[in-house]
XYZ file of N, CA, C and O in Angstrom:
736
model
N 84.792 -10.712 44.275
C 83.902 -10.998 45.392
C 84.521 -10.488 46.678
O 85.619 -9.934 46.625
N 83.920 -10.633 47.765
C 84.216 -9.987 49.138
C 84.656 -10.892 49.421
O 85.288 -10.610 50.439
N 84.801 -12.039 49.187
C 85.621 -13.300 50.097
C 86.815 -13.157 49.904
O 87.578 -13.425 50.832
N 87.319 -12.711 48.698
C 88.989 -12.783 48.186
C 88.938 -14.055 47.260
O 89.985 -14.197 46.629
N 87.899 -15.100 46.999
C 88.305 -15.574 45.863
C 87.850 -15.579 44.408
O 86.718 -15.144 44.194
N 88.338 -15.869 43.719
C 88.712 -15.948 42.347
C 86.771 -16.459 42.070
O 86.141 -17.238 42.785
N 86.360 -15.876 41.105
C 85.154 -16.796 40.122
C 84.843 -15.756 38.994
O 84.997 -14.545 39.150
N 84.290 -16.472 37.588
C 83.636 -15.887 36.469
C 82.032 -15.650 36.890
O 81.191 -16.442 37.315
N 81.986 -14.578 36.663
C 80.284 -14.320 36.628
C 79.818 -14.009 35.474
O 78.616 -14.157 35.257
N 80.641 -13.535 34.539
C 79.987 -12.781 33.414
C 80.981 -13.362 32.102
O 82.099 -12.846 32.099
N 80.764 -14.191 31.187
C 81.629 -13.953 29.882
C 81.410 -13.012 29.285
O 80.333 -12.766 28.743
N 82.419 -12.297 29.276
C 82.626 -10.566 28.291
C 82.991 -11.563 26.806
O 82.285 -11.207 25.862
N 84.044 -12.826 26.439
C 83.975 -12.770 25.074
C 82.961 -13.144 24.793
O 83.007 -12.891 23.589
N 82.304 -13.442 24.900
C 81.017 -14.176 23.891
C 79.438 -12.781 24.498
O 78.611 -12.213 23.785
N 79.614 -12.719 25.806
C 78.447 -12.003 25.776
C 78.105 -10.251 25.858
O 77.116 -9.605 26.205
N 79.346 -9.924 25.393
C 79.218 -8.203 25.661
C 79.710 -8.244 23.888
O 80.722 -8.597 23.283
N 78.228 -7.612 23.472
C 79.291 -7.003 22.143
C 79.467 -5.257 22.021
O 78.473 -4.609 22.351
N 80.432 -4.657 21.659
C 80.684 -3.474 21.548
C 81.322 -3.101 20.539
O 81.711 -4.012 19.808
N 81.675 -1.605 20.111
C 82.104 -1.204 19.476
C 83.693 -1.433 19.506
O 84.430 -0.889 20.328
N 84.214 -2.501 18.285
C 85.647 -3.201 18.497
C 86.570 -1.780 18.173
O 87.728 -1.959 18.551
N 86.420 -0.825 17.752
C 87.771 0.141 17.199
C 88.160 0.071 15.962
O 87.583 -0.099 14.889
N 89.876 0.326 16.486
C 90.728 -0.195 15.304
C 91.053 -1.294 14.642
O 91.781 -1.552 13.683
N 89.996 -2.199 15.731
C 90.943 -3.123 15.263
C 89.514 -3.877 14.027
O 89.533 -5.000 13.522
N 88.528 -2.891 13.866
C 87.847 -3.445 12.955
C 88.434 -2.750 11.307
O 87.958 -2.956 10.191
N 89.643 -1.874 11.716
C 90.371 -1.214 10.124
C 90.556 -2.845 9.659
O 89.979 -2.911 8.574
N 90.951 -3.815 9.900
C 91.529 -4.842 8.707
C 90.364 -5.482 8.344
O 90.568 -6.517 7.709
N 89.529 -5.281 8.485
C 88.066 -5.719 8.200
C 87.978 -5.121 6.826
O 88.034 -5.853 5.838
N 87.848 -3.876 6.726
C 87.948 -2.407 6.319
C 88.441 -2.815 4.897
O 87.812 -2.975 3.851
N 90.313 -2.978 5.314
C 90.956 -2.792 4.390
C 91.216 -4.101 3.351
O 91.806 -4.239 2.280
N 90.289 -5.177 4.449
C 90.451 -6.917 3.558
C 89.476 -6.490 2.315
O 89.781 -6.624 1.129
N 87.966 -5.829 2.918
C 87.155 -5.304 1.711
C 87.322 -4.222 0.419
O 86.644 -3.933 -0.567
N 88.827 -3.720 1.084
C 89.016 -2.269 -0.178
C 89.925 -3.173 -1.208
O 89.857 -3.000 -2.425
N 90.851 -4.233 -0.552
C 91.961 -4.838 -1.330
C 91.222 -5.750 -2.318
O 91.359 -5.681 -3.540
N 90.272 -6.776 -1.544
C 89.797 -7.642 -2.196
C 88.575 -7.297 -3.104
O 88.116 -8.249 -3.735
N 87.946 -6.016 -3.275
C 87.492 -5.360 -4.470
C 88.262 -4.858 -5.432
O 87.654 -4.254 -6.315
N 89.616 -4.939 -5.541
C 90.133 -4.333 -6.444
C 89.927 -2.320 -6.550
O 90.041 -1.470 -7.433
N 89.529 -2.352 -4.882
C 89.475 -0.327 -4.825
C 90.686 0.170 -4.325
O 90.825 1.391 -4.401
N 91.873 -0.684 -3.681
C 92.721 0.227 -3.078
C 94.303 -1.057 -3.577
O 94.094 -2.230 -3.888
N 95.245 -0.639 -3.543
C 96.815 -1.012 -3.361
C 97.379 -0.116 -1.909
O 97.287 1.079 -1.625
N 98.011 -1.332 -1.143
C 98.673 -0.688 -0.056
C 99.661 0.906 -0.490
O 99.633 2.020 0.034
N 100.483 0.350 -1.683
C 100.948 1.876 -2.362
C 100.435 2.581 -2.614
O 101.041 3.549 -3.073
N 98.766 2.655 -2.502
C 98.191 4.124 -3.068
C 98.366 5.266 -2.469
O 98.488 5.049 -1.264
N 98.429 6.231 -2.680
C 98.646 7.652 -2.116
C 97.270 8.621 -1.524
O 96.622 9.237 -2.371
N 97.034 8.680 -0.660
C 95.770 9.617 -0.515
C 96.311 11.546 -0.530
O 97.456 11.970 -0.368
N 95.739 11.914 -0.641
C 95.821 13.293 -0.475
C 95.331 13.480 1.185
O 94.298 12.994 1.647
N 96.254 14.238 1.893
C 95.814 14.306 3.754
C 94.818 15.373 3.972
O 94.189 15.524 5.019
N 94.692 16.270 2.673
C 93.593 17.189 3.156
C 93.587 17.937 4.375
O 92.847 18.920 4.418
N 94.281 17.647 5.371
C 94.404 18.177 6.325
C 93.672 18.134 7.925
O 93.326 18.847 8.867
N 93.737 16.594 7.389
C 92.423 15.656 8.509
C 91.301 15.803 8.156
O 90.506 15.227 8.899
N 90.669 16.552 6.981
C 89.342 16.621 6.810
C 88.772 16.292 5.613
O 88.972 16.503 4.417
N 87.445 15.293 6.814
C 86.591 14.607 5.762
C 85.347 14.661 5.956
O 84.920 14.520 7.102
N 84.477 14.879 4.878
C 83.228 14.802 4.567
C 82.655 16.023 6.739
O 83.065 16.998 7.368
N 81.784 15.162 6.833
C 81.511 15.743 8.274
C 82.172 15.515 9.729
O 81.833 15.729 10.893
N 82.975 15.125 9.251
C 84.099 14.407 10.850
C 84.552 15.840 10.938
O 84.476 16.775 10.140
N 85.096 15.716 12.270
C 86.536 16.761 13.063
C 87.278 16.280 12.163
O 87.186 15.215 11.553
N 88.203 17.305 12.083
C 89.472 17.199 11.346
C 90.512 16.072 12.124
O 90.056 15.990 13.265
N 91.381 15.413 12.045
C 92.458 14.135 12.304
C 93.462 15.259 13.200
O 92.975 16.180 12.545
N 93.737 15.462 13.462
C 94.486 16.107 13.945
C 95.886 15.356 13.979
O 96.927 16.011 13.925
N 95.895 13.727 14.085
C 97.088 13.489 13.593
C 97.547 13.657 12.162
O 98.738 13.944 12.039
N 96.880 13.542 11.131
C 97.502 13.946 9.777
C 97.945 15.210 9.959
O 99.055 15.673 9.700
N 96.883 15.795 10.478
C 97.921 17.341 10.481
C 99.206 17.557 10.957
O 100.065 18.260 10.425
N 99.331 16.675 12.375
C 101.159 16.637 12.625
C 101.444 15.753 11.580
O 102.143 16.403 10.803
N 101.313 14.831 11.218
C 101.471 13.978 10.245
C 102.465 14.520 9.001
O 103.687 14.388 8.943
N 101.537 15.198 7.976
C 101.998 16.446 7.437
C 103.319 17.654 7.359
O 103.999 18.249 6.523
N 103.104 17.517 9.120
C 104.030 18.987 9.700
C 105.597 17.877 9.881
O 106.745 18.287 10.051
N 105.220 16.684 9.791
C 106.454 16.272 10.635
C 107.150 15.792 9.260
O 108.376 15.706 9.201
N 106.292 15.469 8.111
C 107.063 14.440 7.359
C 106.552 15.666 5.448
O 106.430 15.263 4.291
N 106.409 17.111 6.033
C 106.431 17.806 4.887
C 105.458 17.408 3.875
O 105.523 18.143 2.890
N 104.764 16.684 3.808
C 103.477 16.147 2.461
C 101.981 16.299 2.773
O 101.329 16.259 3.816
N 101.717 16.468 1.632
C 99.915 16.460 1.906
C 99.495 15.225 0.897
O 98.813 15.409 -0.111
N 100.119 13.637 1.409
C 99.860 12.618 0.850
C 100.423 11.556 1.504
O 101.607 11.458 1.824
N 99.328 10.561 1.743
C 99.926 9.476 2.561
C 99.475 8.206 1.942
O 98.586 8.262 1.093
N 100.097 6.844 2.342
C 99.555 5.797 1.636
C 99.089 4.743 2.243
O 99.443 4.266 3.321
N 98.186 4.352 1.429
C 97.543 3.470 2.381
C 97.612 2.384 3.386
O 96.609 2.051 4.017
N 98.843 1.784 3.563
C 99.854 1.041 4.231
C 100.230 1.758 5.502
O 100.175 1.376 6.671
N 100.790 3.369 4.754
C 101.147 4.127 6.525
C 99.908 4.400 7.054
O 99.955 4.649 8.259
N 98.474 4.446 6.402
C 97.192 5.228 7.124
C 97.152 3.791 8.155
O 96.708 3.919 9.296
N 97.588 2.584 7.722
C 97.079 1.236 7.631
C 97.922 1.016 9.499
O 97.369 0.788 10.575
N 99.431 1.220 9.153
C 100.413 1.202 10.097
C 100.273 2.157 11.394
O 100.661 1.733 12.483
N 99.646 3.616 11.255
C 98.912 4.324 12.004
C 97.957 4.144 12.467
O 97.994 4.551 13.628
N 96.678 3.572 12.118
C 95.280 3.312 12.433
C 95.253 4.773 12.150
O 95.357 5.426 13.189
N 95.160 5.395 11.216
C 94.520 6.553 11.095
C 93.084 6.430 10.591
O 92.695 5.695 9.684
N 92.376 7.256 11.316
C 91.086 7.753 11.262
C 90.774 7.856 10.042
O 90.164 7.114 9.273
N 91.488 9.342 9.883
C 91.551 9.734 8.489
C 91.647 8.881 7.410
O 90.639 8.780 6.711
N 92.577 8.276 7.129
C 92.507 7.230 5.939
C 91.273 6.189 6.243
O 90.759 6.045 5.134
N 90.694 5.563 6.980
C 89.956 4.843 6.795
C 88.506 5.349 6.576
O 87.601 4.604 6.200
N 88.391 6.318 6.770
C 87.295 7.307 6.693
C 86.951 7.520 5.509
O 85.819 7.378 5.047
N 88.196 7.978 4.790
C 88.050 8.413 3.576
C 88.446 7.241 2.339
O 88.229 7.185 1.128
N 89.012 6.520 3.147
C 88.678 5.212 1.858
C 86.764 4.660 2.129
O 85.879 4.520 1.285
N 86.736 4.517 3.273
C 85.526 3.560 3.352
C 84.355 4.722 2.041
O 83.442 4.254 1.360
N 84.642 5.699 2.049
C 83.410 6.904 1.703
C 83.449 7.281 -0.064
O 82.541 7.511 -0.864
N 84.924 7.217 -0.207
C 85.662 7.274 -1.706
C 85.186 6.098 -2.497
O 84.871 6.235 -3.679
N 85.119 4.839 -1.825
C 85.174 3.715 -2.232
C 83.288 2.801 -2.168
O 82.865 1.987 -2.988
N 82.872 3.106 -1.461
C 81.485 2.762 -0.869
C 80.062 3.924 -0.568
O 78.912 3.537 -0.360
N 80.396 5.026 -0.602
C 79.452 5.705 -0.240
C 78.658 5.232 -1.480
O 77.829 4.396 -1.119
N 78.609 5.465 -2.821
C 77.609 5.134 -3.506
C 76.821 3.721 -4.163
O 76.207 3.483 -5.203
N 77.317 2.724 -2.598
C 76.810 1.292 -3.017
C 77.827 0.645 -1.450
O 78.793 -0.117 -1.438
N 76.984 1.446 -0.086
C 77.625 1.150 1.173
C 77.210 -0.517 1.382
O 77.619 -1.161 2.348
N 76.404 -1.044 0.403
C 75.768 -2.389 0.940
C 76.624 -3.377 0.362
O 76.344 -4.554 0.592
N 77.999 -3.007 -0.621
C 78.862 -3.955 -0.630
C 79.702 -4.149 0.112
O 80.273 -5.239 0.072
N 80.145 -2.999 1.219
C 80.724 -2.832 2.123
C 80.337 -3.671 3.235
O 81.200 -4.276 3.871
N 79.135 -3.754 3.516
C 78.264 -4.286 4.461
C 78.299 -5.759 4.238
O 78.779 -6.485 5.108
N 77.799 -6.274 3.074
C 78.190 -7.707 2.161
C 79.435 -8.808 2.313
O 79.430 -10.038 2.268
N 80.516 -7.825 2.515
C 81.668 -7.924 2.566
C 82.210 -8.348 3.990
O 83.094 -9.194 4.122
N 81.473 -7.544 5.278
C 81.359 -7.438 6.256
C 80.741 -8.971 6.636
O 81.245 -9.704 7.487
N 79.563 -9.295 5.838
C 79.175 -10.169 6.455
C 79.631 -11.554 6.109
O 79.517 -12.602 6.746
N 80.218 -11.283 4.852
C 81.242 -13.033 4.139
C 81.969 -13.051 5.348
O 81.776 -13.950 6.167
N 82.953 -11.965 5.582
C 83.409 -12.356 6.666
C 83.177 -13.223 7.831
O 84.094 -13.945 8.222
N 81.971 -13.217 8.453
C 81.188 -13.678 9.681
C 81.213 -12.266 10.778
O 81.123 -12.682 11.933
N 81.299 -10.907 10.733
C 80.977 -10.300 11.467
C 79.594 -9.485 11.806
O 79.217 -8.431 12.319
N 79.089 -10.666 11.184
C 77.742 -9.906 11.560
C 76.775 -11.083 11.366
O 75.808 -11.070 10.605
N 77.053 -11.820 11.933
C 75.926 -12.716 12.722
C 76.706 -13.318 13.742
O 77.926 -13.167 13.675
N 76.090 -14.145 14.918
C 76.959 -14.907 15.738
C 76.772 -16.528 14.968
O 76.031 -16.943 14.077
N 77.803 -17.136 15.782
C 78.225 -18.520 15.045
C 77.689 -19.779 16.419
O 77.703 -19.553 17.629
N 77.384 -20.695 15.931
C 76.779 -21.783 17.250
C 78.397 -21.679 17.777
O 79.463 -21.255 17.329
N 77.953 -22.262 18.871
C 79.175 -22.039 20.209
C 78.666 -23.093 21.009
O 77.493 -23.420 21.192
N 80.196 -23.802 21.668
C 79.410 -24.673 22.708
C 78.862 -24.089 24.320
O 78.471 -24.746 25.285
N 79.019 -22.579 24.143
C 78.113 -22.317 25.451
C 77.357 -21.321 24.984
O 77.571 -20.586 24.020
N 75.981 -21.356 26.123
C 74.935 -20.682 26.252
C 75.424 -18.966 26.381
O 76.375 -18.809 27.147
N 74.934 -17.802 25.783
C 74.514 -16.765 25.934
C 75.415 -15.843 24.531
O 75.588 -14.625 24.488
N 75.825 -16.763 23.601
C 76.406 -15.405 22.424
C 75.696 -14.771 21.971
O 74.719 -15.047 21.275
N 76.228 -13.500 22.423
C 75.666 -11.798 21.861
C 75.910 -11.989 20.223
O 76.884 -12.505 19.675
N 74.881 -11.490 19.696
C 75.010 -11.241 18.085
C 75.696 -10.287 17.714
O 75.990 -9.460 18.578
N 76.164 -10.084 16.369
C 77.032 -8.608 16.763
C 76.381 -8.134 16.261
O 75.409 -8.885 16.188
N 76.166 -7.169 15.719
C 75.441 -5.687 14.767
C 75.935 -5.030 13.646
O 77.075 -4.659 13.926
N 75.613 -4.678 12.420
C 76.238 -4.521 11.928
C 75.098 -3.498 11.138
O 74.134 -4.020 10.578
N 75.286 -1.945 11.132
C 74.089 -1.393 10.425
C 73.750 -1.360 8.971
O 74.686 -1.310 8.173
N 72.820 -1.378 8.641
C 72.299 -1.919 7.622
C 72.143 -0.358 6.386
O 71.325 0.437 6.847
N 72.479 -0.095 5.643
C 71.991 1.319 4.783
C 71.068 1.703 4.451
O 70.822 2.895 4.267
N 69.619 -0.095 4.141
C 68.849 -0.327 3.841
C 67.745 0.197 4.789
O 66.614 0.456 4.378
N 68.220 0.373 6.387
C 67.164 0.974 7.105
C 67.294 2.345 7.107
O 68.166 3.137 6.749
N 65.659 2.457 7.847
C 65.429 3.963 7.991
C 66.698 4.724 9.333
O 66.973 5.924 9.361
N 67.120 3.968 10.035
C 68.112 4.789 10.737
C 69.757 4.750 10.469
O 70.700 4.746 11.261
N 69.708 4.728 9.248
C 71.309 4.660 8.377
C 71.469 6.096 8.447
O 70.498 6.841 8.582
N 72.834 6.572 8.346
C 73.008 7.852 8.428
C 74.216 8.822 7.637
O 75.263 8.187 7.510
N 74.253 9.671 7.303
C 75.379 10.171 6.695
C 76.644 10.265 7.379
O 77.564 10.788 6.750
N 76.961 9.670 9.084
C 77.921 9.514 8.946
C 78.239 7.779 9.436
O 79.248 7.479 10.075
N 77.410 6.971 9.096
C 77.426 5.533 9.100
C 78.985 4.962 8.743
O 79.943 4.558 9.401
N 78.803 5.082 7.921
C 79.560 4.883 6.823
C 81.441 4.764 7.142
O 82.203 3.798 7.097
N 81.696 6.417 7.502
C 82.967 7.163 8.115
C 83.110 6.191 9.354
O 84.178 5.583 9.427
N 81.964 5.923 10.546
C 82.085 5.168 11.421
C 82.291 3.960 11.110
O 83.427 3.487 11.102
N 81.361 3.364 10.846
C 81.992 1.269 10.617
C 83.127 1.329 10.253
O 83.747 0.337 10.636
N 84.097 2.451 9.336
C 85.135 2.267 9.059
C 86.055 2.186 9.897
O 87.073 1.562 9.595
N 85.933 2.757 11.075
C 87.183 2.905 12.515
C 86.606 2.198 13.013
O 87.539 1.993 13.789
N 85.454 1.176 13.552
C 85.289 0.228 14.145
C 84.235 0.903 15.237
O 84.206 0.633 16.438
N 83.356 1.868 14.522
C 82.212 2.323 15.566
C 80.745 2.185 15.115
O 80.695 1.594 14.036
N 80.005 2.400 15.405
C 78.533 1.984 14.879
C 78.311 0.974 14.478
O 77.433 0.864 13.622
N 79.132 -0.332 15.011
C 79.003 -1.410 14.658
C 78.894 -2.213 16.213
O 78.937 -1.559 17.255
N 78.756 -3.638 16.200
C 78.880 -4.132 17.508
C 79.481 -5.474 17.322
O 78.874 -6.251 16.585
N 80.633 -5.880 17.906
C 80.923 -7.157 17.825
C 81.466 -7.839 19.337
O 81.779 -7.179 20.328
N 81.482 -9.252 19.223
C 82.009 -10.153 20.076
C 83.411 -10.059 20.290
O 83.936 -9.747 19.221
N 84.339 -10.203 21.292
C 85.275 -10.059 20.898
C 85.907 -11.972 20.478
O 86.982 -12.483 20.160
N 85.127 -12.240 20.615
C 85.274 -13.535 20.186
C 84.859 -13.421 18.582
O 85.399 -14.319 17.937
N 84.141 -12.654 17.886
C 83.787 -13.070 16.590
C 84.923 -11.789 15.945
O 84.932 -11.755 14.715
N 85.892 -10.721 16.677
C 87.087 -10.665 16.163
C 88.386 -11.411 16.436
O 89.423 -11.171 15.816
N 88.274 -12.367 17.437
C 89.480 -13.060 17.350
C 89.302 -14.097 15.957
O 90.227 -14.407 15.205
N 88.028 -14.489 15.844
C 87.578 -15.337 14.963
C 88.261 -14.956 13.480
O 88.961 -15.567 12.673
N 87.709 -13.681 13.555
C 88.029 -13.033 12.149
C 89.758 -13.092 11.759
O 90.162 -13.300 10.615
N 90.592 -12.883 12.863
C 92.011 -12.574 12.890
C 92.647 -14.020 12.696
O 93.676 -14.266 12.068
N 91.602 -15.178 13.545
C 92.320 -16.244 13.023
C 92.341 -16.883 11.873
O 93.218 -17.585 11.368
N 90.867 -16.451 11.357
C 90.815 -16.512 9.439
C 92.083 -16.075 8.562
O 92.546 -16.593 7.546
N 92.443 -15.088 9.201
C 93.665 -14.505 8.521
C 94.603 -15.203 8.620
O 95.047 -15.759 7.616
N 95.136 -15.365 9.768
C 96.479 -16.264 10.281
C 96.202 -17.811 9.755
O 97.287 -18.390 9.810
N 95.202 -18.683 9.279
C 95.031 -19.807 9.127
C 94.518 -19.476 7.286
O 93.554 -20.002 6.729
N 95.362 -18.610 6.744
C 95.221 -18.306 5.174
C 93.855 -18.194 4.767
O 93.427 -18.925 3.874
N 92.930 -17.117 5.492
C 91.611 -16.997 4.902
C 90.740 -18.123 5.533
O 89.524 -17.937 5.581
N 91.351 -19.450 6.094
C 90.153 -20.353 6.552
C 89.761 -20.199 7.902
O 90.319 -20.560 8.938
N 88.328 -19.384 7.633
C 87.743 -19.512 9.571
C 87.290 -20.878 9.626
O 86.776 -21.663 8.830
N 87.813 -20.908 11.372
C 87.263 -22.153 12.086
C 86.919 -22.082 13.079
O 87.604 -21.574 13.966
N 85.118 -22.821 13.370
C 84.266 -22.461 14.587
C 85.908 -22.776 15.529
O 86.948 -23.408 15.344
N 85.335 -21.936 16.519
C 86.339 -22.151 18.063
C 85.687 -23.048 18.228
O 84.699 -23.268 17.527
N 86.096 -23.873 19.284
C 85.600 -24.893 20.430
C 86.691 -24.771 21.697
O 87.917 -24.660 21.690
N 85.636 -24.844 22.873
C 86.339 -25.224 23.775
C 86.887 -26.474 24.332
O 86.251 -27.503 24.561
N 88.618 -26.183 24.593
C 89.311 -28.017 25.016
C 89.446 -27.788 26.209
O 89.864 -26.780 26.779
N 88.804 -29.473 26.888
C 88.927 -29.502 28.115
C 90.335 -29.908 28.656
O 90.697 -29.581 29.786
N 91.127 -30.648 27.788
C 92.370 -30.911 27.862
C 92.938 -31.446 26.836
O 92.162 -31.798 25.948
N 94.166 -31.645 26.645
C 94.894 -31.485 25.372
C 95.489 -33.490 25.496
O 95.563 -33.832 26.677
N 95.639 -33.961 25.083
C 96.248 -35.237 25.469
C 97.179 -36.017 24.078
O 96.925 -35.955 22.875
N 98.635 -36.942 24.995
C 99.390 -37.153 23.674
C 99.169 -38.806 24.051
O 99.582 -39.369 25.064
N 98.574 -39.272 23.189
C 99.091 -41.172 24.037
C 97.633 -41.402 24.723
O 97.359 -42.515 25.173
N 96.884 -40.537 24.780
C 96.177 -40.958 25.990
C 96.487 -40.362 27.398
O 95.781 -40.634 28.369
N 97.530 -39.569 27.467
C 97.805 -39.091 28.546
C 97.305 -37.361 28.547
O 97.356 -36.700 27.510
N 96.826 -36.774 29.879
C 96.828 -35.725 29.714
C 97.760 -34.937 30.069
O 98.424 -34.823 31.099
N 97.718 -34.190 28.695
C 99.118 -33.125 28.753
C 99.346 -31.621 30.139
O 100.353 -30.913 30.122
């Protein structure tokens, strides 16, 4: 504001959803492990950053140049956020039945919003294969965390599922924390 002080006008976690990134790969890779399609040790072939209709990675290609192989595994694609590997697992693994991918997506909870104790949560998005505007490179995208839309509240959500052994739990907001009756 022009006054110089401090106020919220807008909640970005709950009401802006966007395209999360990388950080929707463990989404990705919870669905390749827990189908029984991938082991962190598996080996991909680097091809040379190129997949299906994408630009080539251009990091596998230094990738490659720096460490002599045209094979990487799914742990280092994992440790990189490479493009490339998630691209080409999501497509290897799902192109011919993308709606378990999607399925998978949604056990999770990323693709609906969850009641909240405040007014205005954005839904997230999550495209469907089943519609007419699914696309041939759908697919390559949701895998890096694009053509999708989320809260960044319904990925902290997701991350704390992880950290709390698989069990999500609605957030709530605390107004204060108290031991005794006293506030902390």
């Amino acid at each position: 504001s022009t006054s110089g002080a401090l106020g919220e006008t807008y909640n970005m976690a709950i009401g802006r959803a966007g395209e999360p990134g990388s950080v929707f790969k463990s989404a990705i890779l919870m669905s390749l492990v827990e189908d029984g399609k991938v082991r962190l040790s598996d080996k991909l072939p680097t091809n040379h950053g190129k997949i299906g209709k994408f630009d080539a990675d251009q990091h596998i290609v230094d990738y490659e140049r720096r460490y002599h192989t045209d094979e990487i595994t799914v742990m280092h694609g994992y440790e990189t956020s490479s493009n490339y590997v998630f691209r080409k697992l999501a497509i290897d693994n799902y192109e011919s039945n993308s709606k378990k991918l999607l399925d998978n997506l949604y056990l999770y909870k990323l693709g609906e919003a969850f009641d909240f104790d405040l007014n205005g949560f954005t839904a997230p998005y999550l495209p469907s294969p089943e519609s007419s505007t699914w696309s041939g490179t759908d697919l390559g995208s949701i895998a890096i965390g694009y053509a999708v839309k989320e809260t960044p509240m319904n990925i902290v959500t997701f991350y704390n599922a992880i950290a709390n052994k698989g069990r999500m739990m609605k957030p709530y907001l605390v107004e204060d924390i108290e031991r005794n009756g006293i506030v902390k």
